[in-house]
């Protein structure tokens, strides 16, 4: 049967259904919703026409009030705007659910990038053995983080899940009930979540989405690639940051880490318990029934009656299930063997850890802790330590620390930061004892600027009595400067005899993390992406020289401005000059719910990532490798983009614009995450300490998406003006890496709407600055359309473009309200005696609109 094009499938299953289900809202018996539901479409139409006619948000709101409201006071207008926000928030949830329900229809689940396609492609090329060998050492690791880019409370996420299922079955009665429930469910968290709250929220995804999805994927590989044998390599692996990520979050304590580790363990054991209960109903025959009953009892006690006690060990669980498997094969004609194999594969896959709890801390904190430790060693003269240490060179300090032998695990440090850091190291060993080594075996050093920072961490582990730490120490390189010298730092580490012995114990594997988010914030889109690419090449080269297998771990957000976008396409494009031992990425905020929130989308995206690794390793034939001339072009583009972005960032109105025109100051006022919006506590905005999420998010709220495109147009224009355009044109057609880079920028541009802020071009303070942004946007758009040969953005992804357009249409009233409130705040603050209460009301409007705007965008920018 003929399959409709993707855009037609989207139109049938999403575009046509949304207005039908949305109309149900108007019939629901809520206070004032009838009036709101009638007025909102009128307001939306006024917004569209107003922006088309270059009106300001204030003009739009005033015109709407004059035409449709009967002599409304400002207070009445504000009240209606709050109701609009509440209504639109629920429209966004409805649209999310409709898209989620349509996902397996719009996307070909068995097409290119699927496990089935991998299997068929390798068999057609007679590369089945090569694929098996690759899968025995390769893995995809998705690391769930609690970075605050998802504003739905758990109750709303539950409604989305149920609504998705009801829409999938076109159950109108159930849909109406759920929409009624949605209308009465609060969207705002009254209290800031703790790191443990964040962990519990994400564990829901582990239990309900990742556990069944990864289990089924591994079973498919087990039967179709590994001849029915249990796969020991965790091909699809999970990491976890809530409760372990301390960087700039004072609320993550050793106590929280311990609670999260226990929760992860009990959660996976609970999953096993329910699977065992299911098996118990099937394995009712002699000998195996008693084994299963015993396992059920021990798991039940470990999960529901335990205060941290474990009544069964992992090896016992695996051995008993293996015994059951053998008995069923030998005595019971292999009845229900598939179900037994699936559970055994899950136990091998997830162990008692479920997801590996990563520890992360900033190198600046480590410096403070280490100073405290060294002061103790000098003061107590417990071990010889050179008095002139502080004046030594980095190489000399590394030599001293490498030879340092002492145990400080029993010493009490009064400094709270030191105590917490050392307690965390101690706790890592305890977690490994209860959850297995994979429970907590990675220590990430953010803001890593030197080899000394890695050796400091390694030394702290040893000083805590851990002579051969079963821990991977992972430097995180984020700024452009750090990325450029990362390979030199890694060479220093590989040359250190003590550290090399440690790597030998870790199977000569070294994980290196690279931060897209902060890299983009620091150096702009082109320079960040190109610096990370070059860093990967250089680190690969130096690691291969020293016989070390390097594994790259990418800190990526949802939007292209933070390393997101078409992620699987990016990894398939890297070529053989970059080590392909694993694909490891952070997934966060609404990227978790949008890309991995249902079993269909989770399977689709995990399989695509796995396929990208396979494609790059087995089928590229070096076709994706960049030539020296192409690298020279990319280097020029990155330098030109970096200069343009740096000049922009240094503009005297850059910080004032973000503070006064954007929502940046309002992120800290929302109860969306446990960690502060800045790493420091100063009142004054310090760009260096500003986190990437509110930075990128603020530009997204303005619909300007600067971090995703600024500098790209200027860089491309240079080649146009110097008659060298053909070179970049050819590279666009030849290089998948370059094409993916520019297509992600097109996605950022597609989500821009400069009509929203066009009123600023006449602003006496910010008019010229706004014009700089707008001109770069226009130039980037013009040249990207030229290089792609398109007439409109995302022309080759019509379904993605249609989804963005529908979301932008839904959210336009919120954007208008937000800009209206911001302009009113700025006007009031210029008055001689501004009314702080009125300003407070407008600020609440800004904050409330911020939630819906972000959720509607799903990947923000």
mmCIF file of N, CA and C in Angstrom, residues 575-628:
data_model
loop_
_atom_site.group_PDB
_atom_site.id
_atom_site.type_symbol
_atom_site.label_atom_id
_atom_site.label_comp_id
_atom_site.label_asym_id
_atom_site.label_seq_id
_atom_site.Cartn_x
_atom_site.Cartn_y
_atom_site.Cartn_z
ATOM 1 N N UNK A 575 33.024 11.065 10.869
ATOM 2 C CA UNK A 575 34.154 10.507 10.136
ATOM 3 C C UNK A 575 35.135 9.755 11.024
ATOM 4 N N UNK A 576 36.202 9.222 10.428
ATOM 5 C CA UNK A 576 37.117 8.309 11.119
ATOM 6 C C UNK A 576 38.200 9.013 11.928
ATOM 7 N N UNK A 577 38.332 10.327 11.781
ATOM 8 C CA UNK A 577 39.377 11.036 12.530
ATOM 9 C C UNK A 577 38.956 11.334 13.962
ATOM 10 N N UNK A 578 37.705 11.022 14.288
ATOM 11 C CA UNK A 578 37.191 11.194 15.650
ATOM 12 C C UNK A 578 36.798 9.826 16.177
ATOM 13 N N UNK A 579 37.306 9.480 17.366
ATOM 14 C CA UNK A 579 37.060 8.161 17.950
ATOM 15 C C UNK A 579 35.562 7.908 18.097
ATOM 16 N N UNK A 580 35.158 6.683 17.763
ATOM 17 C CA UNK A 580 33.744 6.311 17.743
ATOM 18 C C UNK A 580 33.504 5.141 18.684
ATOM 19 N N UNK A 581 33.977 5.274 19.942
ATOM 20 C CA UNK A 581 33.800 4.208 20.926
ATOM 21 C C UNK A 581 32.420 4.238 21.560
ATOM 22 N N UNK A 582 31.784 5.408 21.548
ATOM 23 C CA UNK A 582 30.470 5.547 22.178
ATOM 24 C C UNK A 582 29.849 6.858 21.728
ATOM 25 N N UNK A 583 28.540 6.951 21.896
ATOM 26 C CA UNK A 583 27.837 8.233 21.790
ATOM 27 C C UNK A 583 27.237 8.488 23.157
ATOM 28 N N UNK A 584 27.753 9.502 23.814
ATOM 29 C CA UNK A 584 27.273 9.841 25.153
ATOM 30 C C UNK A 584 26.800 11.291 25.152
ATOM 31 N N UNK A 585 25.549 11.494 25.556
ATOM 32 C CA UNK A 585 24.989 12.843 25.528
ATOM 33 C C UNK A 585 24.129 13.079 26.767
ATOM 34 N N UNK A 586 24.067 14.342 27.176
ATOM 35 C CA UNK A 586 23.092 14.714 28.196
ATOM 36 C C UNK A 586 21.766 15.019 27.494
ATOM 37 N N UNK A 587 20.689 14.611 28.124
ATOM 38 C CA UNK A 587 19.350 15.008 27.652
ATOM 39 C C UNK A 587 18.628 15.628 28.838
ATOM 40 N N UNK A 588 17.929 16.711 28.592
ATOM 41 C CA UNK A 588 17.461 17.504 29.713
ATOM 42 C C UNK A 588 16.136 18.199 29.413
ATOM 43 N N UNK A 589 15.478 18.576 30.513
ATOM 44 C CA UNK A 589 14.282 19.387 30.410
ATOM 45 C C UNK A 589 13.252 18.795 29.486
ATOM 46 N N UNK A 590 12.657 19.666 28.659
ATOM 47 C CA UNK A 590 11.591 19.188 27.786
ATOM 48 C C UNK A 590 12.123 18.317 26.660
ATOM 49 N N UNK A 591 13.462 18.243 26.482
ATOM 50 C CA UNK A 591 14.022 17.306 25.514
ATOM 51 C C UNK A 591 13.768 15.874 25.963
ATOM 52 N N UNK A 592 13.757 15.652 27.270
ATOM 53 C CA UNK A 592 13.452 14.318 27.785
ATOM 54 C C UNK A 592 12.023 13.947 27.423
ATOM 55 N N UNK A 593 11.080 14.846 27.701
ATOM 56 C CA UNK A 593 9.675 14.519 27.444
ATOM 57 C C UNK A 593 9.350 14.518 25.952
ATOM 58 N N UNK A 594 10.002 15.379 25.155
ATOM 59 C CA UNK A 594 9.669 15.445 23.732
ATOM 60 C C UNK A 594 10.351 14.346 22.919
ATOM 61 N N UNK A 595 11.612 14.036 23.220
ATOM 62 C CA UNK A 595 12.361 13.042 22.439
ATOM 63 C C UNK A 595 12.344 11.644 23.050
ATOM 64 N N UNK A 596 12.103 11.566 24.363
ATOM 65 C CA UNK A 596 12.163 10.275 25.036
ATOM 66 C C UNK A 596 10.974 10.067 25.982
ATOM 67 N N UNK A 597 9.911 10.863 25.807
ATOM 68 C CA UNK A 597 8.812 10.853 26.761
ATOM 69 C C UNK A 597 7.818 9.731 26.584
ATOM 70 N N UNK A 598 7.787 9.117 25.411
ATOM 71 C CA UNK A 598 6.917 7.965 25.170
ATOM 72 C C UNK A 598 7.788 6.808 24.683
ATOM 73 N N UNK A 599 7.255 5.607 24.765
ATOM 74 C CA UNK A 599 8.061 4.459 24.326
ATOM 75 C C UNK A 599 8.359 4.534 22.828
ATOM 76 N N UNK A 600 7.439 5.086 22.053
ATOM 77 C CA UNK A 600 7.678 5.220 20.608
ATOM 78 C C UNK A 600 8.809 6.202 20.320
ATOM 79 N N UNK A 601 8.711 7.413 20.892
ATOM 80 C CA UNK A 601 9.742 8.420 20.614
ATOM 81 C C UNK A 601 11.081 8.018 21.214
ATOM 82 N N UNK A 602 11.061 7.372 22.380
ATOM 83 C CA UNK A 602 12.290 6.916 23.015
ATOM 84 C C UNK A 602 12.989 5.884 22.132
ATOM 85 N N UNK A 603 12.233 4.902 21.682
ATOM 86 C CA UNK A 603 12.805 3.857 20.821
ATOM 87 C C UNK A 603 13.347 4.472 19.527
ATOM 88 N N UNK A 604 12.565 5.352 18.923
ATOM 89 C CA UNK A 604 12.965 5.971 17.659
ATOM 90 C C UNK A 604 14.291 6.715 17.798
ATOM 91 N N UNK A 605 14.408 7.535 18.842
ATOM 92 C CA UNK A 605 15.610 8.361 19.005
ATOM 93 C C UNK A 605 16.821 7.565 19.475
ATOM 94 N N UNK A 606 16.606 6.569 20.345
ATOM 95 C CA UNK A 606 17.729 5.714 20.748
ATOM 96 C C UNK A 606 18.241 4.897 19.568
ATOM 97 N N UNK A 607 17.323 4.345 18.781
ATOM 98 C CA UNK A 607 17.740 3.552 17.624
ATOM 99 C C UNK A 607 18.464 4.411 16.599
ATOM 100 N N UNK A 608 18.031 5.637 16.431
ATOM 101 C CA UNK A 608 18.714 6.538 15.497
ATOM 102 C C UNK A 608 20.119 6.872 15.961
ATOM 103 N N UNK A 609 20.302 7.065 17.271
ATOM 104 C CA UNK A 609 21.643 7.322 17.796
ATOM 105 C C UNK A 609 22.540 6.108 17.603
ATOM 106 N N UNK A 610 22.007 4.932 17.894
ATOM 107 C CA UNK A 610 22.776 3.703 17.702
ATOM 108 C C UNK A 610 23.123 3.514 16.231
ATOM 109 N N UNK A 611 22.166 3.804 15.371
ATOM 110 C CA UNK A 611 22.383 3.689 13.926
ATOM 111 C C UNK A 611 23.465 4.651 13.455
ATOM 112 N N UNK A 612 23.497 5.858 14.058
ATOM 113 C CA UNK A 612 24.528 6.838 13.699
ATOM 114 C C UNK A 612 25.916 6.298 14.005
ATOM 115 N N UNK A 613 26.064 5.650 15.166
ATOM 116 C CA UNK A 613 27.356 5.061 15.521
ATOM 117 C C UNK A 613 27.743 3.948 14.580
ATOM 118 N N UNK A 614 26.786 3.081 14.243
ATOM 119 C CA UNK A 614 27.045 1.974 13.321
ATOM 120 C C UNK A 614 27.418 2.507 11.939
ATOM 121 N N UNK A 615 26.643 3.465 11.462
ATOM 122 C CA UNK A 615 26.885 4.034 10.131
ATOM 123 C C UNK A 615 28.275 4.647 10.038
ATOM 124 N N UNK A 616 28.656 5.386 11.075
ATOM 125 C CA UNK A 616 29.951 6.058 11.073
ATOM 126 C C UNK A 616 31.100 5.059 11.124
ATOM 127 N N UNK A 617 30.892 3.928 11.805
ATOM 128 C CA UNK A 617 31.969 2.957 11.978
ATOM 129 C C UNK A 617 32.078 1.980 10.815
ATOM 130 N N UNK A 618 30.953 1.571 10.262
ATOM 131 C CA UNK A 618 30.960 0.456 9.311
ATOM 132 C C UNK A 618 30.758 0.876 7.859
ATOM 133 N N UNK A 619 30.050 1.992 7.645
ATOM 134 C CA UNK A 619 29.656 2.316 6.266
ATOM 135 C C UNK A 619 30.235 3.606 5.705
ATOM 136 N N UNK A 620 31.035 4.342 6.471
ATOM 137 C CA UNK A 620 31.460 5.650 5.971
ATOM 138 C C UNK A 620 32.565 5.558 4.928
ATOM 139 N N UNK A 621 33.492 4.595 5.084
ATOM 140 C CA UNK A 621 34.643 4.505 4.168
ATOM 141 C C UNK A 621 35.389 5.831 4.039
ATOM 142 N N UNK A 622 35.453 6.546 5.151
ATOM 143 C CA UNK A 622 36.140 7.847 5.208
ATOM 144 C C UNK A 622 35.495 8.923 4.351
ATOM 145 N N UNK A 623 34.266 8.659 3.841
ATOM 146 C CA UNK A 623 33.586 9.651 3.010
ATOM 147 C C UNK A 623 33.262 10.916 3.803
ATOM 148 N N UNK A 624 33.070 10.758 5.111
ATOM 149 C CA UNK A 624 32.699 11.908 5.927
ATOM 150 C C UNK A 624 33.895 12.717 6.407
ATOM 151 N N UNK A 625 35.087 12.220 6.146
ATOM 152 C CA UNK A 625 36.270 12.956 6.602
ATOM 153 C C UNK A 625 36.416 14.271 5.844
ATOM 154 N N UNK A 626 36.693 15.325 6.575
ATOM 155 C CA UNK A 626 36.897 16.634 5.958
ATOM 156 C C UNK A 626 38.299 16.720 5.354
ATOM 157 N N UNK A 627 38.379 17.292 4.168
ATOM 158 C CA UNK A 627 39.693 17.511 3.551
ATOM 159 C C UNK A 627 40.368 18.699 4.221
ATOM 160 N N UNK A 628 41.651 18.862 3.973
ATOM 161 C CA UNK A 628 42.393 19.983 4.576
ATOM 162 C C UNK A 628 41.839 21.321 4.089
#
